[in-house]
Short mmCIF file of C-alpha atoms in Angstrom, two decimals:
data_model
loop_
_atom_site.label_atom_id
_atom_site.label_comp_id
_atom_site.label_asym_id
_atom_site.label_seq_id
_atom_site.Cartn_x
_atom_site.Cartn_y
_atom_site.Cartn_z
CA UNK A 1 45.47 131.51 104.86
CA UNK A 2 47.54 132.81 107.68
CA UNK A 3 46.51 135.16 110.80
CA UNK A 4 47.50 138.77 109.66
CA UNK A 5 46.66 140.91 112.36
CA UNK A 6 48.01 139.41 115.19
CA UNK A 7 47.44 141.27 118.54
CA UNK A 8 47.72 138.36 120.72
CA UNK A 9 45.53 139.26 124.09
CA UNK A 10 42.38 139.54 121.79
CA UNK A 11 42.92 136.91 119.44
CA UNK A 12 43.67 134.37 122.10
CA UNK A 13 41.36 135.51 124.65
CA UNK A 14 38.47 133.32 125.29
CA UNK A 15 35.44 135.70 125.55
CA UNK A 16 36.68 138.14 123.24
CA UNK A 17 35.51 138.55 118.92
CA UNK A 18 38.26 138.98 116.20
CA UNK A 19 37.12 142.42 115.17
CA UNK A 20 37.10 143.57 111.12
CA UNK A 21 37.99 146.26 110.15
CA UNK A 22 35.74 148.96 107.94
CA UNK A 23 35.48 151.94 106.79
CA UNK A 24 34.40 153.12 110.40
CA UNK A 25 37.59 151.94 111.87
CA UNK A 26 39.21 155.76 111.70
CA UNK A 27 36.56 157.03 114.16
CA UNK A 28 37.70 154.30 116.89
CA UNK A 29 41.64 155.48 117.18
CA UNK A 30 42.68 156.34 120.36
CA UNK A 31 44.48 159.07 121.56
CA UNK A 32 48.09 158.82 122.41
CA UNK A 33 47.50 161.07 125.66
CA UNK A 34 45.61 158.34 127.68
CA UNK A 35 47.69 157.87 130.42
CA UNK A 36 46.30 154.58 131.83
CA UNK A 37 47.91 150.91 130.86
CA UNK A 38 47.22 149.28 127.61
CA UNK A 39 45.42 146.88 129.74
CA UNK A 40 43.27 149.39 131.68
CA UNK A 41 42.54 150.99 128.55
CA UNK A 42 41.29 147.96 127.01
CA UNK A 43 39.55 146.99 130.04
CA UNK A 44 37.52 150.54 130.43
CA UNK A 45 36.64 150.55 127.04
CA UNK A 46 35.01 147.24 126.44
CA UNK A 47 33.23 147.68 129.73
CA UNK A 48 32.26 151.24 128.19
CA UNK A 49 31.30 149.60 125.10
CA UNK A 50 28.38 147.42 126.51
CA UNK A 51 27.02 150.83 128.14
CA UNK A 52 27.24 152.50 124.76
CA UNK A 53 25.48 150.00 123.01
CA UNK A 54 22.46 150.02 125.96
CA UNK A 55 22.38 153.57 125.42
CA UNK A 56 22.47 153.50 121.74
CA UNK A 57 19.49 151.18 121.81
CA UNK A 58 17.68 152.72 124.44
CA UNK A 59 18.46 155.92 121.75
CA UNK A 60 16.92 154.19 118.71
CA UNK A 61 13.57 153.85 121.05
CA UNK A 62 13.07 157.35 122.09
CA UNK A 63 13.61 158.17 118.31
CA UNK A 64 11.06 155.73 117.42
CA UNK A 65 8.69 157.50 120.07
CA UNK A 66 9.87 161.27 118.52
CA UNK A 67 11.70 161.98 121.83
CA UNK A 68 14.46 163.22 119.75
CA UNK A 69 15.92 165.51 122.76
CA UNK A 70 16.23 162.70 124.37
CA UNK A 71 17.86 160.82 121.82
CA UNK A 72 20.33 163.73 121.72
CA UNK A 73 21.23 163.81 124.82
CA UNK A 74 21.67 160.04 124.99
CA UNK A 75 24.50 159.92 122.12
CA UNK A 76 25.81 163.01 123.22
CA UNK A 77 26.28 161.34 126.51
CA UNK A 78 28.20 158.03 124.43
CA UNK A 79 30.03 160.81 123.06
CA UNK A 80 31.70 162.37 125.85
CA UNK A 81 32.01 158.98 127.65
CA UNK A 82 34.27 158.04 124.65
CA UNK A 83 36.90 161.44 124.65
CA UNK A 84 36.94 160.75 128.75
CA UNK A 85 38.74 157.38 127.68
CA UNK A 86 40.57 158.90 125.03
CA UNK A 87 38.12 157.64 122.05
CA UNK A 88 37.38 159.55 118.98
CA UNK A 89 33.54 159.46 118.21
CA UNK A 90 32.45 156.55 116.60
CA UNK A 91 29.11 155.50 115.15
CA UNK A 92 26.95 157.66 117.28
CA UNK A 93 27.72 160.85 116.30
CA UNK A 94 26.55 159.65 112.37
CA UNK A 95 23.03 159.18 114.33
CA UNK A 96 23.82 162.00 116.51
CA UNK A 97 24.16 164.16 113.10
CA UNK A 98 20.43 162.07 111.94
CA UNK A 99 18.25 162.94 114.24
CA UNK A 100 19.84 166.56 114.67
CA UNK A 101 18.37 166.93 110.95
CA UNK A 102 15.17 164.82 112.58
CA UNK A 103 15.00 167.81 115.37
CA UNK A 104 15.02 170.23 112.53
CA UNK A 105 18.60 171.34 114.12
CA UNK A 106 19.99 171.10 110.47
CA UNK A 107 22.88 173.81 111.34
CA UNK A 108 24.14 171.09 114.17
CA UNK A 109 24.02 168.73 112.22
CA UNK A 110 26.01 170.09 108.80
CA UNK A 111 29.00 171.19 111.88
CA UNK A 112 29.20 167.49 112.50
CA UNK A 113 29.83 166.54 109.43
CA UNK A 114 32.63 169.08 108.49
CA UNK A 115 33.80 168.11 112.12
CA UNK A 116 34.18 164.61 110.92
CA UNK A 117 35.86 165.20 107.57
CA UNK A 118 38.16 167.98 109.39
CA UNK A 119 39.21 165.73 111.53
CA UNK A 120 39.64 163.06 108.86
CA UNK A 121 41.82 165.38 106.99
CA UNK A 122 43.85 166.17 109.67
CA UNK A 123 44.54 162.46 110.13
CA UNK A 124 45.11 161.27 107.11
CA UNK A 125 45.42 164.12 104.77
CA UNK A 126 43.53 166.04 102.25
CA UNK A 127 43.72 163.34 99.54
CA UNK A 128 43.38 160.25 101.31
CA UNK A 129 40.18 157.56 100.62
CA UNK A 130 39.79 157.62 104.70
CA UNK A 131 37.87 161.02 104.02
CA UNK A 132 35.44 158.64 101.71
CA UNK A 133 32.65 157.40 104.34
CA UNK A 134 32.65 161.23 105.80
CA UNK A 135 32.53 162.76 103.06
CA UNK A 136 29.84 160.36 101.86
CA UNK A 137 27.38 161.02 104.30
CA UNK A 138 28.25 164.81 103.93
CA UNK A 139 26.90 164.57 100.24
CA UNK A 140 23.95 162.74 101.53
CA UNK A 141 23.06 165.25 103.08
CA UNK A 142 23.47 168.14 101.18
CA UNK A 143 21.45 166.33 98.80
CA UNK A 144 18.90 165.41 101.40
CA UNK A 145 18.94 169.76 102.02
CA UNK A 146 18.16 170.54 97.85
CA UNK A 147 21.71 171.67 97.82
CA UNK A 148 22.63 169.77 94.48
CA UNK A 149 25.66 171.71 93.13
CA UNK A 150 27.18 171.45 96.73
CA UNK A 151 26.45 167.84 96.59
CA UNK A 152 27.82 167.32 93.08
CA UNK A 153 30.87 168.58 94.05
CA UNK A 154 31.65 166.24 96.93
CA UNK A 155 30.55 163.37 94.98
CA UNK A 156 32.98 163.91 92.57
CA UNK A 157 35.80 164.25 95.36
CA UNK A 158 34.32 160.70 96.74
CA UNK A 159 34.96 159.53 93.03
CA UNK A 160 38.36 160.83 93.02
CA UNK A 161 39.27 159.19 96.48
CA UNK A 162 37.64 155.86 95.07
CA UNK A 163 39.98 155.35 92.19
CA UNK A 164 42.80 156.69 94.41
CA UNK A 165 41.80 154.00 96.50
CA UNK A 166 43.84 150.74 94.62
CA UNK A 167 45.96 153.62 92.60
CA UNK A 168 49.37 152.58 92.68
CA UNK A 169 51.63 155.46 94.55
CA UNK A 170 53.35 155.82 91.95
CA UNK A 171 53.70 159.97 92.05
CA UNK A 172 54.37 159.36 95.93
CA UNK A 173 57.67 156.70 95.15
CA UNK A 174 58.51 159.42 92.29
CA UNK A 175 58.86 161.84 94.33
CA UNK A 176 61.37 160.27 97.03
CA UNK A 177 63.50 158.53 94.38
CA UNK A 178 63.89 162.03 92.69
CA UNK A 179 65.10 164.27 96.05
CA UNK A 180 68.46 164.97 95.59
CA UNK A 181 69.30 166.01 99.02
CA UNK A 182 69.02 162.58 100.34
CA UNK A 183 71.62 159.26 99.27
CA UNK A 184 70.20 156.26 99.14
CA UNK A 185 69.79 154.85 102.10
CA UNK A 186 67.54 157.86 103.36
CA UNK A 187 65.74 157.25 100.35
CA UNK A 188 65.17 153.75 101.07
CA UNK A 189 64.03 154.90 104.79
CA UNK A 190 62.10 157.48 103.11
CA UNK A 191 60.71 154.32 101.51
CA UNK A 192 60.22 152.08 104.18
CA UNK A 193 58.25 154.94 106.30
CA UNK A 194 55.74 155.21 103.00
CA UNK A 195 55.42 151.72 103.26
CA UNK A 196 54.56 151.59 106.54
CA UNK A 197 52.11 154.37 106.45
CA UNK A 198 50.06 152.73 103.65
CA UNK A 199 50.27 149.25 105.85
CA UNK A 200 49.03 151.38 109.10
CA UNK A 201 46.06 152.25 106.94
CA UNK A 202 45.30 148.25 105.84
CA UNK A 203 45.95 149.64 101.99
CA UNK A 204 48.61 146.69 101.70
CA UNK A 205 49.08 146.64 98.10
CA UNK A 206 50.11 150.09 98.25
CA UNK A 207 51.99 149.73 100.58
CA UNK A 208 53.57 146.50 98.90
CA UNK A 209 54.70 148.25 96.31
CA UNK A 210 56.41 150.84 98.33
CA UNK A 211 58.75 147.70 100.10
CA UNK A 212 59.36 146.65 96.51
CA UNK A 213 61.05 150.17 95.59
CA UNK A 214 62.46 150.31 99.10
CA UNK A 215 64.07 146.58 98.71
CA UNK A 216 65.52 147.71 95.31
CA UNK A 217 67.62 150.51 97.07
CA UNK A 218 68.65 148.32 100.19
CA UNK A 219 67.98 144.45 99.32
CA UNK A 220 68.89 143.73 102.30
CA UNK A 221 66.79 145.57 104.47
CA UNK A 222 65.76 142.98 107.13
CA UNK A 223 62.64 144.88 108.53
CA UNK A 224 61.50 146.24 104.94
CA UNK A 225 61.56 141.99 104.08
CA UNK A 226 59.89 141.67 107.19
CA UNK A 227 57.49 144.23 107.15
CA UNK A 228 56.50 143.39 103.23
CA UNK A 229 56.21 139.68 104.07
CA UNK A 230 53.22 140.98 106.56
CA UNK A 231 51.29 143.37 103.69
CA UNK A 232 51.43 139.91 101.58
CA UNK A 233 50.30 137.74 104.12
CA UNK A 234 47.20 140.04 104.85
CA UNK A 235 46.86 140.32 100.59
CA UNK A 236 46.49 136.05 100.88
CA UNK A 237 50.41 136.11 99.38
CA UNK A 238 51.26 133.01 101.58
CA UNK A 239 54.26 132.28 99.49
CA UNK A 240 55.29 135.35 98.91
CA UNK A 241 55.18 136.28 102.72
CA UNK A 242 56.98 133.21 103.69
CA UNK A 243 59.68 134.08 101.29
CA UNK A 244 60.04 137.69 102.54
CA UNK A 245 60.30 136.61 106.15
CA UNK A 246 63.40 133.46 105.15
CA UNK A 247 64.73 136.68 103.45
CA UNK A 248 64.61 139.13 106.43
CA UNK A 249 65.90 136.05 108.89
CA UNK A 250 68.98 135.04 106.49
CA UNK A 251 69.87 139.21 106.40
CA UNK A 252 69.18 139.58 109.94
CA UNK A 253 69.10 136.24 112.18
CA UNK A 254 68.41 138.59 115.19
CA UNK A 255 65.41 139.94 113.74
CA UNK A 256 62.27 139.26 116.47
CA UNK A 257 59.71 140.16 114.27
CA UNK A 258 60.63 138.35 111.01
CA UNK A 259 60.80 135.06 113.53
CA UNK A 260 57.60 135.44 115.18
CA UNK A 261 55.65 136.36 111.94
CA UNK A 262 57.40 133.14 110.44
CA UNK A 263 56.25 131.48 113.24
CA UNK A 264 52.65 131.80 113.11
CA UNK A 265 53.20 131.07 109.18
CA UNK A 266 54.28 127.63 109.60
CA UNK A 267 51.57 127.52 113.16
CA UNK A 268 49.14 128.23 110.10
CA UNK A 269 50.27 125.52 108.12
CA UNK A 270 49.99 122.82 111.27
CA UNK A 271 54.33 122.49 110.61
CA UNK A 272 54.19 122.87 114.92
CA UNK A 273 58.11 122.27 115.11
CA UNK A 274 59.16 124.78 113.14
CA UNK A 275 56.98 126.91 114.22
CA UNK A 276 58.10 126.63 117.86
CA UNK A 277 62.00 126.92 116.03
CA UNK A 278 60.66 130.64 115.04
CA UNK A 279 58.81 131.46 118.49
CA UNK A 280 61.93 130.14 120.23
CA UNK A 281 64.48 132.48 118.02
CA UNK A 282 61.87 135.39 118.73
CA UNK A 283 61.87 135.33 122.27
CA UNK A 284 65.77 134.72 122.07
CA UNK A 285 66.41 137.90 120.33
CA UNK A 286 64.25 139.85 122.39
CA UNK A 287 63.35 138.18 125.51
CA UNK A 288 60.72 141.21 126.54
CA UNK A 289 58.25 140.06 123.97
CA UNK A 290 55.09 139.03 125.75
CA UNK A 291 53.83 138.25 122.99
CA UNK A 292 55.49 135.82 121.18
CA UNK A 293 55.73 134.09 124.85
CA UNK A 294 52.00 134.28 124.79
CA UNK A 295 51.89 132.39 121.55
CA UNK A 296 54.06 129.97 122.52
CA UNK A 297 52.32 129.32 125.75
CA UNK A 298 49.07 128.82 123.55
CA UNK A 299 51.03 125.95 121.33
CA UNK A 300 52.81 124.23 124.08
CA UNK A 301 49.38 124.24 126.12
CA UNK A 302 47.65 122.47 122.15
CA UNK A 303 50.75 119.89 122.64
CA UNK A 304 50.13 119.44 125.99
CA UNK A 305 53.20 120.56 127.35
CA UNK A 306 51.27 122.19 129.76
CA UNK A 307 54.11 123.04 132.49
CA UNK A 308 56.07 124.83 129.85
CA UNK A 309 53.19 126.53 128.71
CA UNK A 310 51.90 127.96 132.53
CA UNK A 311 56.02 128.85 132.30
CA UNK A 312 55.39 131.15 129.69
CA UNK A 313 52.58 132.38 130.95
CA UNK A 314 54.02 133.27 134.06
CA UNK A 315 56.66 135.24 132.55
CA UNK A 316 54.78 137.45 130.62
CA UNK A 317 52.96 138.32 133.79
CA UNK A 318 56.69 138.62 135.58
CA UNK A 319 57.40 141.02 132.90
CA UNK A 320 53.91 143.08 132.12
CA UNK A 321 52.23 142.37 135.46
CA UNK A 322 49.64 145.00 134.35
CA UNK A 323 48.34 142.59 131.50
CA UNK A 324 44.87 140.64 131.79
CA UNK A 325 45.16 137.94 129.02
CA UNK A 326 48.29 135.88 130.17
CA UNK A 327 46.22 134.98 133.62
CA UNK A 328 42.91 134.35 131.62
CA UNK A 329 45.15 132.37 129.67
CA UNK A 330 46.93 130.74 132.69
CA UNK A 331 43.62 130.46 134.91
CA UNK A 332 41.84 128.54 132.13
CA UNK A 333 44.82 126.19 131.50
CA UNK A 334 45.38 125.29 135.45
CA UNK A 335 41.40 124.95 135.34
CA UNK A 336 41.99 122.37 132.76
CA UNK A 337 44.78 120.31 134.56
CA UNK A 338 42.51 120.49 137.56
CA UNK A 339 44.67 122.96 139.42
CA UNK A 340 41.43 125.05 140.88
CA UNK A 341 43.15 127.18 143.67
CA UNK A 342 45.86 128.03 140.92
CA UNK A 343 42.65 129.08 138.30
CA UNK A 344 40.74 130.65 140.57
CA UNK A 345 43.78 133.20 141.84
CA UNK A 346 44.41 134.08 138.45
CA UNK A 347 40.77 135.11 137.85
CA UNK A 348 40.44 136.51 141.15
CA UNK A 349 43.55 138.82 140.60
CA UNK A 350 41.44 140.18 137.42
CA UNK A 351 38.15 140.43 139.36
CA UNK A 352 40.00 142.34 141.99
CA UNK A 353 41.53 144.40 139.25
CA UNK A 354 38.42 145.18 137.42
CA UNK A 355 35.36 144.34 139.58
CA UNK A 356 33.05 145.76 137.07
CA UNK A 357 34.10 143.08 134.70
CA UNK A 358 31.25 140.42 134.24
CA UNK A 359 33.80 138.24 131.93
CA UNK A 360 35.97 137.56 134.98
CA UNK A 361 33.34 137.05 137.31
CA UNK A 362 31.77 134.79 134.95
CA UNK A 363 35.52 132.89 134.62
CA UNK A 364 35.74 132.59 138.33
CA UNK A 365 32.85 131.51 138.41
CA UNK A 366 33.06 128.60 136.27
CA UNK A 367 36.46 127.35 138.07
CA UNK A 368 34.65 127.68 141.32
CA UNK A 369 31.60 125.42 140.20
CA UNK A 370 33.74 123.08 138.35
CA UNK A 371 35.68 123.06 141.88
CA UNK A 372 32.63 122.19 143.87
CA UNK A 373 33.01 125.96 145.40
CA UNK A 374 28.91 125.96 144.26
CA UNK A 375 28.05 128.70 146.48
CA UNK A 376 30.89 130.80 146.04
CA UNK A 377 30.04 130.23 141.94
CA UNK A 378 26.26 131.65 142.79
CA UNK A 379 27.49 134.61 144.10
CA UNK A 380 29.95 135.81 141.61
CA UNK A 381 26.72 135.26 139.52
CA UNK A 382 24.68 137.32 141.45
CA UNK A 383 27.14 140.02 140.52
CA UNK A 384 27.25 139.54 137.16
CA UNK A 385 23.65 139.69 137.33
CA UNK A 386 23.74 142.79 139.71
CA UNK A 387 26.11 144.38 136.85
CA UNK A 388 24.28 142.86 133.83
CA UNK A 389 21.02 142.33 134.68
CA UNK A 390 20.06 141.59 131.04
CA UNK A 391 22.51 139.15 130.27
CA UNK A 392 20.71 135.60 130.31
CA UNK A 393 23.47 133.39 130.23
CA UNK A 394 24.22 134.54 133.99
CA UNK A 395 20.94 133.81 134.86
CA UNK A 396 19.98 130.30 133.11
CA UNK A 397 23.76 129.00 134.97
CA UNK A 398 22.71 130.31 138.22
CA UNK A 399 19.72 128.49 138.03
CA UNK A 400 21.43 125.23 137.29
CA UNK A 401 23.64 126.11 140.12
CA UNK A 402 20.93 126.99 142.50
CA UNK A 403 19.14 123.78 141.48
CA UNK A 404 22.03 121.47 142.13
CA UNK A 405 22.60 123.57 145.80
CA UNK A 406 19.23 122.42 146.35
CA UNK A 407 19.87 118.46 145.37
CA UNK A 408 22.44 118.13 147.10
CA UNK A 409 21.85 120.20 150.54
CA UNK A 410 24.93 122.54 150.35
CA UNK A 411 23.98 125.91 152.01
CA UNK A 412 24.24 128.94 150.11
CA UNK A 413 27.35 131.36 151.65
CA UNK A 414 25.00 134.08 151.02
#
C-alpha cells in the first residue's frame, strides 16, 4: 500500500502524528479568510490544540464535580479560541451541547445542534452523508427530550444519507452528460470538477467513477488520469493508480503532479531510482514545488546523499522561507552528519519564530546536548518546562542533563 494523503511537512516531520480522518473531520476546516502563513497557521493551531485539550480535560472534571457553568464557560472559551484562528468548532461544542442539556439549558443546546447541521448543509449540501454525525446526535437528542416523531423523522434522513453514502452518482453523471448547452469538453470539465468534489470529501469511489465518465469524453485528460490514479491509490488500487499516472505522464510529460504521485508509488515499492526519475521530472516541470523537493531531500538524506539532500532542503527554504518543516528537516540531518552550529541555527530560527513552541525548544535542545552545549540544553528545558509544566519527558531529560553537569563540573549558564 502506497501513502495517499501526502502533505509533506506533517508526514515527514519528526514530532508530528499522521492524522485519520472521521466523521468529525468537517468541523476542523479552516476558513479561507485567515490571513496568516500556512506555516503560522499550522504553528498557532497545534500550539492551540494542547491548550484545548488541557481545557477540555480540566472541563470533563468540573462536570464530574456538577460545576457545569464552569464547564460551559470552559468549552465556550475552546470555542472562540478556535474562530480567532479561523477554526470551525470541533469536538467541544458536541460536549458543549451535553452538558447544556446537563444544566437543564435544553433550548441552548437544541440551537447547537441545528447550528451544526446548518452549517453542515451549507457546506456540503442538503443531501450529502457529511450531515450524518450532526444529524445523528440531533436525533439523539430529540429522543433523549420524548420527542419520538421528531426523532423518527431524522433517523430516517440518517438512513437515507447512509445508503447515499457508497451510492454510485449515477443521477449526478446523468445529469451533466444530458445538458445540451455544453459540448463535450465542458462536459468532461463538468466531469472532472464532480470528481474532484467527491475526492475533496475522501468518498473516492464516487469520485472514481466520475474520472471514468470524464476519461470517456476526453481520454486524454492528463490531470483527470492523474487525479483518478490518486482516488485508486487511497481505495488500495495500486495497479490501477500506477497505470493512471504512466497514462497521465505519456499524455502530458510536463505534468508535476502525475510525476510526483508516481514517484512516491515506486518510493512505496522500495524501486528508489525510479522513484527519484519521477521526483526529478516533478521538480523539472515546476521548479516551485517545495514539496516534491522536500521528498526528495528525505530520499537522498535515506541514500545518504546527504549534501544533495541539505541542497534541497535549502531551496525550499530559498523559495517558502516562511515554512517550518524543511529546517526541522535540515537541522536534524546536519545534527546527524555532526554539523551542530548548522542544526542548531536551523532550530534556533524556529524557536525565534515561534518561542511558544516546546517541539523546537525540545529539538534545540537535543543538538545542543548532543553538542556538549549541556547548559545551554538545560535551559531550553527549563522553558519547555516553564511552557509545559506537565510534560514529563522535559523533565526526566533535564534531570539526566543536570546529573551529567554535576559529574562532570560544567557550570550551569543559568
Amino acid at each position: 500500500m502506497i501513502i495517499s494523503h501526502r502533505n509533506f511537512g506533517e508526514s515527514m516531520a519528526p514530532l508530528s502524528k499522521y492524522i485519520v480522518l472521521t466523521a468529525l473531520c468537517f468541523f476542523m476546516a479552516m476558513t479561507s479568510a485567515f490571513a496568516l502563513s500556512e506555516s503560522d497557521k499550522q504553528e498557532a493551531i497545534k500550539q492551540g490544540s494542547s491548550k484545548w485539550m488541557k481545557m477540555t480535560r480540566e472541563a470533563e472534571v468540573l462536570r464530574s464535580k456538577g460545576q457545569r457553568k464552569e464547564a460551559i464557560a470552559k468549552y465556550k472559551s475552546i470555542i472562540d479560541d478556535r474562530r480567532s484562528l479561523g477554526l470551525k468548532p470541533s469536538s467541544e461544542r458536541v460536549e458543549l451541547a451535553k452538558v447544556l442539556c446537563e444544566d437543564k439549558n435544553k433550548t441552548e443546546a437544541e440551537k447547537l445542534y441545528k447550528e451544526m447541521i446548518a452549517e453542515a448543509e451549507k457546506e456540503y449540501g442538503a443531501n450529502d452523508p457529511f450531515l450524518i454525525f450532526p444529524l445523528t446526535l440531533y436525533s439523539e437528542f430529540l429522543a433523549a427530550e420524548n420527542r419520538p416523531a421528531e426523532a423518527t423523522k431524522i433517523k430516517e434522513q440518517v438512513k437515507r444519507l447512509q445508503l447515499k453514502e457508497t451510492e454510485l452518482p449515477v443521477a449526478e453523471v446523468k445529469a451533466v452528460l444530458a445538458n445540451k448547452s455544453k459540448d463535450q469538453n465542458q462536459k468532461a470539465q463538468a466531469m472532472l470538477e464532480l470528481a474532484q468534489k467527491f475526492t475533496q470529501r475522501d468518498r473516492d469511489s464516487q469520485a472514481v467513477y466520475c474520472f471514468d465518465a470524464a476519461l470517456k469524453l476526453s481520454p486524454k485528460n492528463a490531470q483527470a488520469l492523474s487525479d483518478r490514479g490518486e482516488a485508486n491509490a487511497r481505495l488500495g488500487k495500486d495497479a490501477l493508480a500506477k497505470k493512471d499516472y504512466d497514462a497521465a505522464i505519456a499524455a502530458n510529460p510536463n505534468n508535476s503532479s502525475a510525476h510526483f504521485r508516481r514517484a512516491l508509488w515506486y518510493d512505496g515499492q522500495e524501486k528508489v531510482s525510479q522513484a527519484l526519475t519521477d521526483f526529478d521530472a516533478a521538480i523539472k516541470s515546476n521548479d516551485k514545488d517545495i514539496e516534491a523537493l522536500g521528498w526528495r531531500g528525505k530520499l537522498y538524506a535515506r541514500l545518504g546523499k546527504n549534501d544533495k539532500a541539505v541542497a534541497d532542503f535549502t531551496t525550499a527554504i530559498k523559495i517558502d522561507p516562511t515554512t517550518s518543516w524543511p529546517h526541522v528537516q535540515r537541522g536534524l540531518l546536519y545534527q546527524g552528519m555532526n554539523r551542530f552550529p548548522e542544526a542548531i541555527d536551523d532550530f534556533t530560527t524556529l524557536v525565534t519564530r515561534y518561542p511558544q513552541s516546546t517541539d523546537y525548544l525540545e529539538l534545540r535542545a537535543d543538538a545542543l546536548a548532543k553538542s556538549g552545549k549541556i547548559s545551554d540544553a538545560i535551559k531550553d528545558l527549563d522553558e519547555v518546562i516553564k511552557l509545559e509544566p506537565e510534560q514529563k519527558s522535559a523533565v526526566k531529560r533535564r534531570a539526566e542533563l543536570a546529573k551529567k553537569v554535576k559529574s562532570t563540573g560544567e557550570k550551569s549558564l543559568r
